[in-house]
PDB file of C-alpha atoms in Angstrom:
ATOM      1  CA  MET L   1      21.269  -2.917   3.668  1.00  0.00           C
ATOM      2  CA  LYS L   2      23.646  -0.654   1.993  1.00  0.00           C
ATOM      3  CA  LYS L   3      22.636   2.877   1.112  1.00  0.00           C
ATOM      4  CA  ASN L   4      20.459   2.895  -1.420  1.00  0.00           C
ATOM      5  CA  ASN L   5      18.605   5.920  -3.415  1.00  0.00           C
ATOM      6  CA  LEU L   6      14.813   5.021  -5.252  1.00  0.00           C
ATOM      7  CA  ARG L   7      15.620   5.622  -8.630  1.00  0.00           C
ATOM      8  CA  ALA L   8      12.958   5.129 -10.974  1.00  0.00           C
ATOM      9  CA  TRP L   9       8.835   3.658 -10.212  1.00  0.00           C
ATOM     10  CA  THR L  10       5.810   2.714 -11.928  1.00  0.00           C
ATOM     11  CA  LEU L  11       1.960   2.107 -11.295  1.00  0.00           C
ATOM     12  CA  PHE L  12       0.170  -0.365 -12.919  1.00  0.00           C
ATOM     13  CA  VAL L  13      -3.933  -1.516 -13.308  1.00  0.00           C
ATOM     14  CA  ASN L  14      -4.914  -5.147 -13.034  1.00  0.00           C
ATOM     15  CA  GLY L  15      -1.414  -5.820 -13.598  1.00  0.00           C
ATOM     16  CA  ALA L  16      -1.667  -5.096 -17.705  1.00  0.00           C
ATOM     17  CA  GLN L  17      -2.238  -1.484 -17.842  1.00  0.00           C
ATOM     18  CA  ARG L  18       0.327   1.305 -16.938  1.00  0.00           C
ATOM     19  CA  LEU L  19      -0.806   4.047 -15.108  1.00  0.00           C
ATOM     20  CA  GLU L  20       0.890   6.587 -17.313  1.00  0.00           C
ATOM     21  CA  GLY L  21       0.592  10.159 -16.467  1.00  0.00           C
ATOM     22  CA  ALA L  22       0.984   9.279 -12.727  1.00  0.00           C
ATOM     23  CA  HIS L  23       4.046  11.127 -11.185  1.00  0.00           C
ATOM     24  CA  GLU L  24       3.727  10.892  -7.607  1.00  0.00           C
ATOM     25  CA  TYR L  25       2.388   7.495  -5.531  1.00  0.00           C
ATOM     26  CA  THR L  26       2.327   6.868  -1.331  1.00  0.00           C
ATOM     27  CA  PRO L  27       2.130   3.624   0.019  1.00  0.00           C
ATOM     28  CA  PRO L  28      -0.205   2.297   2.736  1.00  0.00           C
ATOM     29  CA  GLU L  29       0.694   3.452   6.257  1.00  0.00           C
ATOM     30  CA  LEU L  30       1.247  -0.383   8.685  1.00  0.00           C
ATOM     31  CA  ALA L  31       0.239   1.127  12.424  1.00  0.00           C
ATOM     32  CA  ILE L  32      -0.681  -1.237  14.680  1.00  0.00           C
ATOM     33  CA  THR L  33      -4.099  -0.213  17.172  1.00  0.00           C
ATOM     34  CA  LYS L  34      -3.043  -0.863  20.425  1.00  0.00           C
ATOM     35  CA  VAL L  35      -4.358  -0.805  24.424  1.00  0.00           C
ATOM     36  CA  GLU L  36      -1.896  -0.300  27.523  1.00  0.00           C
ATOM     37  CA  VAL L  37      -2.436  -3.537  30.073  1.00  0.00           C
ATOM     38  CA  ARG L  38      -1.959  -3.050  33.730  1.00  0.00           C
ATOM     39  CA  SER L  39      -2.373  -5.601  35.657  1.00  0.00           C
ATOM     40  CA  GLY L  40      -2.121  -5.447  39.896  1.00  0.00           C
ATOM     41  CA  GLY L  41       1.242  -6.733  39.902  1.00  0.00           C
ATOM     42  CA  MET L  42       2.921  -4.587  37.158  1.00  0.00           C
ATOM     43  CA  ASP L  43       5.288  -1.346  38.113  1.00  0.00           C
ATOM     44  CA  MET L  44       3.566   0.108  34.417  1.00  0.00           C
ATOM     45  CA  SER L  45       1.692  -0.787  31.817  1.00  0.00           C
ATOM     46  CA  VAL L  46       2.837  -2.552  28.163  1.00  0.00           C
ATOM     47  CA  PRO L  47       1.034  -2.084  24.846  1.00  0.00           C
ATOM     48  CA  MET L  48      -1.046  -5.035  23.679  1.00  0.00           C
ATOM     49  CA  ASP L  49      -1.516  -4.974  20.282  1.00  0.00           C
ATOM     50  CA  THR L  50      -5.622  -5.192  19.073  1.00  0.00           C
ATOM     51  CA  GLY L  51      -4.911  -4.893  15.213  1.00  0.00           C
ATOM     52  CA  MET L  52      -4.321  -2.590  12.662  1.00  0.00           C
ATOM     53  CA  GLU L  53      -5.458   0.883  11.472  1.00  0.00           C
ATOM     54  CA  PRO L  54      -6.967   1.097   7.570  1.00  0.00           C
ATOM     55  CA  MET L  55      -4.598   0.798   5.585  1.00  0.00           C
ATOM     56  CA  VAL L  56      -4.638   4.005   2.867  1.00  0.00           C
ATOM     57  CA  CYS L  57      -2.330   4.924  -0.428  1.00  0.00           C
ATOM     58  CA  THR L  58      -2.795   7.276  -2.586  1.00  0.00           C
ATOM     59  CA  PHE L  59      -1.510   8.348  -6.245  1.00  0.00           C
ATOM     60  CA  LYS L  60      -1.192  11.503  -8.352  1.00  0.00           C
ATOM     61  CA  ILE L  61      -1.558  11.634 -12.236  1.00  0.00           C
ATOM     62  CA  TYR L  62      -1.554  14.481 -14.329  1.00  0.00           C
ATOM     63  CA  GLY L  63      -4.462  15.547 -16.190  1.00  0.00           C
ATOM     64  CA  VAL L  64      -7.108  13.341 -16.847  1.00  0.00           C
ATOM     65  CA  ASP L  65      -6.868   9.239 -16.937  1.00  0.00           C
ATOM     66  CA  THR L  66     -10.139   8.202 -17.770  1.00  0.00           C
ATOM     67  CA  ASP L  67      -9.720   4.388 -17.111  1.00  0.00           C
ATOM     68  CA  ALA L  68      -8.229   5.249 -13.516  1.00  0.00           C
ATOM     69  CA  LEU L  69     -10.701   7.867 -12.241  1.00  0.00           C
ATOM     70  CA  ALA L  70     -13.864   5.001 -13.594  1.00  0.00           C
ATOM     71  CA  LEU L  71     -12.343   2.997 -11.125  1.00  0.00           C
ATOM     72  CA  PHE L  72     -13.985   4.868  -8.430  1.00  0.00           C
ATOM     73  CA  GLY L  73     -15.972   3.258  -5.607  1.00  0.00           C
ATOM     74  CA  MET L  74     -16.073   0.036  -8.394  1.00  0.00           C
ATOM     75  CA  GLN L  75     -15.694  -3.559  -7.818  1.00  0.00           C
ATOM     76  CA  VAL L  76     -16.052  -5.018 -11.395  1.00  0.00           C
ATOM     77  CA  GLY L  77     -17.260  -9.061 -11.132  1.00  0.00           C
ATOM     78  CA  GLY L  78     -17.116  -8.696  -7.033  1.00  0.00           C
ATOM     79  CA  LYS L  79     -13.723  -7.931  -7.886  1.00  0.00           C
ATOM     80  CA  SER L  80     -11.805  -4.508  -6.129  1.00  0.00           C
ATOM     81  CA  PRO L  81      -9.037  -2.697  -8.629  1.00  0.00           C
ATOM     82  CA  ARG L  82      -5.503  -3.763  -7.990  1.00  0.00           C
ATOM     83  CA  ILE L  83      -2.630  -1.455  -7.745  1.00  0.00           C
ATOM     84  CA  THR L  84       0.634  -2.638  -8.847  1.00  0.00           C
ATOM     85  CA  ALA L  85       3.917  -0.313  -7.319  1.00  0.00           C
ATOM     86  CA  TYR L  86       7.402  -1.482  -9.636  1.00  0.00           C
ATOM     87  CA  GLU L  87       9.938   0.767  -7.575  1.00  0.00           C
ATOM     88  CA  GLY L  88      13.493   0.374  -8.440  1.00  0.00           C
ATOM     89  CA  TYR L  89      16.283   0.659  -6.027  1.00  0.00           C
ATOM     90  CA  GLN L  90      19.881   2.029  -7.084  1.00  0.00           C
ATOM     91  CA  TYR L  91      23.399   1.703  -4.973  1.00  0.00           C
ATOM     92  CA  THR L  92      26.869   1.740  -5.588  1.00  0.00           C
ATOM     93  CA  GLY L  93      27.470  -1.645  -7.354  1.00  0.00           C
ATOM     94  CA  GLY L  94      24.043  -2.689  -7.997  1.00  0.00           C
ATOM     95  CA  SER L  95      20.283  -2.138  -7.850  1.00  0.00           C
ATOM     96  CA  TYR L  96      17.077  -3.973  -6.625  1.00  0.00           C
ATOM     97  CA  GLY L  97      13.367  -3.920  -7.195  1.00  0.00           C
ATOM     98  CA  LYS L  98      10.538  -3.809  -4.516  1.00  0.00           C
ATOM     99  CA  ILE L  99       7.210  -4.222  -5.574  1.00  0.00           C
ATOM    100  CA  ASP L 100       3.841  -3.675  -4.070  1.00  0.00           C
ATOM    101  CA  GLU L 101       0.782  -5.186  -4.475  1.00  0.00           C
ATOM    102  CA  MET L 102      -2.238  -3.177  -3.346  1.00  0.00           C
ATOM    103  CA  GLU L 103      -6.415  -4.453  -3.917  1.00  0.00           C
ATOM    104  CA  GLY L 104      -9.621  -2.478  -2.892  1.00  0.00           C
ATOM    105  CA  MET L 105     -11.525   0.750  -3.941  1.00  0.00           C
ATOM    106  CA  ILE L 106     -11.164   3.731  -5.340  1.00  0.00           C
ATOM    107  CA  THR L 107     -12.937   5.907  -2.051  1.00  0.00           C
ATOM    108  CA  LYS L 108     -11.424   9.753  -2.881  1.00  0.00           C
ATOM    109  CA  ILE L 109     -10.762  11.823  -5.860  1.00  0.00           C
ATOM    110  CA  THR L 110      -9.346  15.155  -5.188  1.00  0.00           C
ATOM    111  CA  ALA L 111      -8.888  17.304  -8.251  1.00  0.00           C
ATOM    112  CA  ASP L 112      -5.795  20.242  -8.108  1.00  0.00           C
ATOM    113  CA  ALA L 113      -6.656  23.699  -8.141  1.00  0.00           C
ATOM    114  CA  ARG L 114      -6.490  24.909 -11.526  1.00  0.00           C
ATOM    115  CA  PRO L 115      -3.619  27.681 -11.880  1.00  0.00           C
ATOM    116  CA  ASN L 116      -3.260  30.323 -14.612  1.00  0.00           C
ATOM    117  CA  THR L 117       0.506  29.163 -14.972  1.00  0.00           C
ATOM    118  CA  ASN L 118       2.293  25.556 -15.410  1.00  0.00           C
ATOM    119  CA  MET L 119      -1.706  24.243 -16.221  1.00  0.00           C
ATOM    120  CA  SER L 120      -0.012  21.357 -17.948  1.00  0.00           C
ATOM    121  CA  GLU L 121       1.125  19.823 -14.039  1.00  0.00           C
ATOM    122  CA  ALA L 122      -2.837  20.010 -13.154  1.00  0.00           C
ATOM    123  CA  SER L 123      -3.298  17.036 -11.277  1.00  0.00           C
ATOM    124  CA  VAL L 124      -5.702  14.525 -10.047  1.00  0.00           C
ATOM    125  CA  THR L 125      -5.189  12.658  -6.447  1.00  0.00           C
ATOM    126  CA  LEU L 126      -7.317   9.186  -6.025  1.00  0.00           C
ATOM    127  CA  GLU L 127      -7.045   7.592  -2.799  1.00  0.00           C
ATOM    128  CA  MET L 128      -7.691   3.985  -2.211  1.00  0.00           C
ATOM    129  CA  SER L 129      -8.692   1.966   0.732  1.00  0.00           C
ATOM    130  CA  LEU L 130      -7.104  -1.558   0.615  1.00  0.00           C
ATOM    131  CA  ASN L 131      -8.648  -4.719   1.694  1.00  0.00           C
ATOM    132  CA  TYR L 132      -4.976  -7.125   0.146  1.00  0.00           C
ATOM    133  CA  TYR L 133      -1.347  -5.429   0.529  1.00  0.00           C
ATOM    134  CA  ARG L 134       1.756  -7.470   0.116  1.00  0.00           C
ATOM    135  CA  SER L 135       5.175  -6.430  -0.417  1.00  0.00           C
ATOM    136  CA  SER L 136       8.098  -7.641  -1.354  1.00  0.00           C
ATOM    137  CA  VAL L 137      12.193  -6.952  -2.552  1.00  0.00           C
ATOM    138  CA  ASP L 138      14.128  -9.090  -4.819  1.00  0.00           C
ATOM    139  CA  GLY L 139      11.005 -11.504  -4.592  1.00  0.00           C
ATOM    140  CA  ARG L 140      12.217 -11.834  -0.754  1.00  0.00           C
ATOM    141  CA  GLU L 141       8.275 -10.564   1.046  1.00  0.00           C
ATOM    142  CA  LEU L 142       8.365  -7.968   3.439  1.00  0.00           C
ATOM    143  CA  PHE L 143       4.559  -8.024   4.140  1.00  0.00           C
ATOM    144  CA  GLU L 144       1.501  -9.545   3.269  1.00  0.00           C
ATOM    145  CA  ILE L 145      -1.590  -8.287   5.311  1.00  0.00           C
ATOM    146  CA  ILE L 146      -5.221  -9.818   3.982  1.00  0.00           C
ATOM    147  CA  PRO L 147      -7.600  -8.589   6.724  1.00  0.00           C
ATOM    148  CA  GLU L 148     -10.720 -10.627   5.909  1.00  0.00           C
ATOM    149  CA  GLN L 149      -8.866 -13.798   6.148  1.00  0.00           C
ATOM    150  CA  PHE L 150      -7.148 -12.624   9.374  1.00  0.00           C
ATOM    151  CA  VAL L 151      -3.712 -12.782   7.454  1.00  0.00           C
ATOM    152  CA  ARG L 152      -1.083 -10.610   9.039  1.00  0.00           C
ATOM    153  CA  ARG L 153       2.878 -11.915   7.413  1.00  0.00           C
ATOM    154  CA  VAL L 154       5.769  -9.989   8.663  1.00  0.00           C
ATOM    155  CA  ASN L 155       9.203 -11.111   6.463  1.00  0.00           C
ATOM    156  CA  GLY L 156       7.023 -14.349   5.848  1.00  0.00           C
ATOM    157  CA  VAL L 157       6.120 -15.083   9.835  1.00  0.00           C
ATOM    158  CA  ASP L 158       2.131 -14.695   9.827  1.00  0.00           C
ATOM    159  CA  VAL L 159       2.008 -12.941  13.791  1.00  0.00           C
ATOM    160  CA  LEU L 160      -1.161 -14.278  13.687  1.00  0.00           C
ATOM    161  CA  ALA L 161      -2.099 -17.797  12.882  1.00  0.00           C
ATOM    162  CA  GLY L 162      -1.883 -19.029  16.267  1.00  0.00           C
ATOM    163  CA  LEU L 163      -4.671 -17.113  17.490  1.00  0.00           C
ATOM    164  CA  ARG L 164      -6.966 -17.539  14.055  1.00  0.00           C
ATOM    165  CA  SER L 165      -6.348 -21.769  14.434  1.00  0.00           C
ATOM    166  CA  LYS L 166      -7.990 -20.587  17.852  1.00  0.00           C
ATOM    167  CA  VAL L 167     -11.098 -18.888  17.072  1.00  0.00           C
ATOM    168  CA  ARG L 168     -11.659 -21.740  13.400  1.00  0.00           C
ATOM    169  CA  LEU L 169     -11.160 -19.038  10.721  1.00  0.00           C
TER     170      LEU L 169
END
């Protein structure tokens, strides 16, 4: 891929409402949990995938956004809030877009310290524990992770499909 730079990004709640005061967004870290396995005929241990670490994203909002804060711990009608992050990247001669779709529960709200200067920069950080994550670049799926359905797709390949069929999920 060509050298590229993040040029702009936005966050939306439930597909329609833009979080206008959002000024910082950290996508979820994707991490595999593993154990080291070594049998009698092996010279060294090898890693074995035992699942994934919990996924968490954070975003920071200037001031007080009561609609976003009201999502704390909420599931409206049995449905988790959905945050969509749109990112625009630019390179010499072109641009492309990345979309992260996340569902989960706002599990933590942390207010910045209240300074005596630059008060307009005081923010609130929201942490969201995810039960769904999908990331795509210009329509090409990079990841889709649905823990409750035992789905982990990487670059369009469902790496858990074979195991899922063995346990009849």
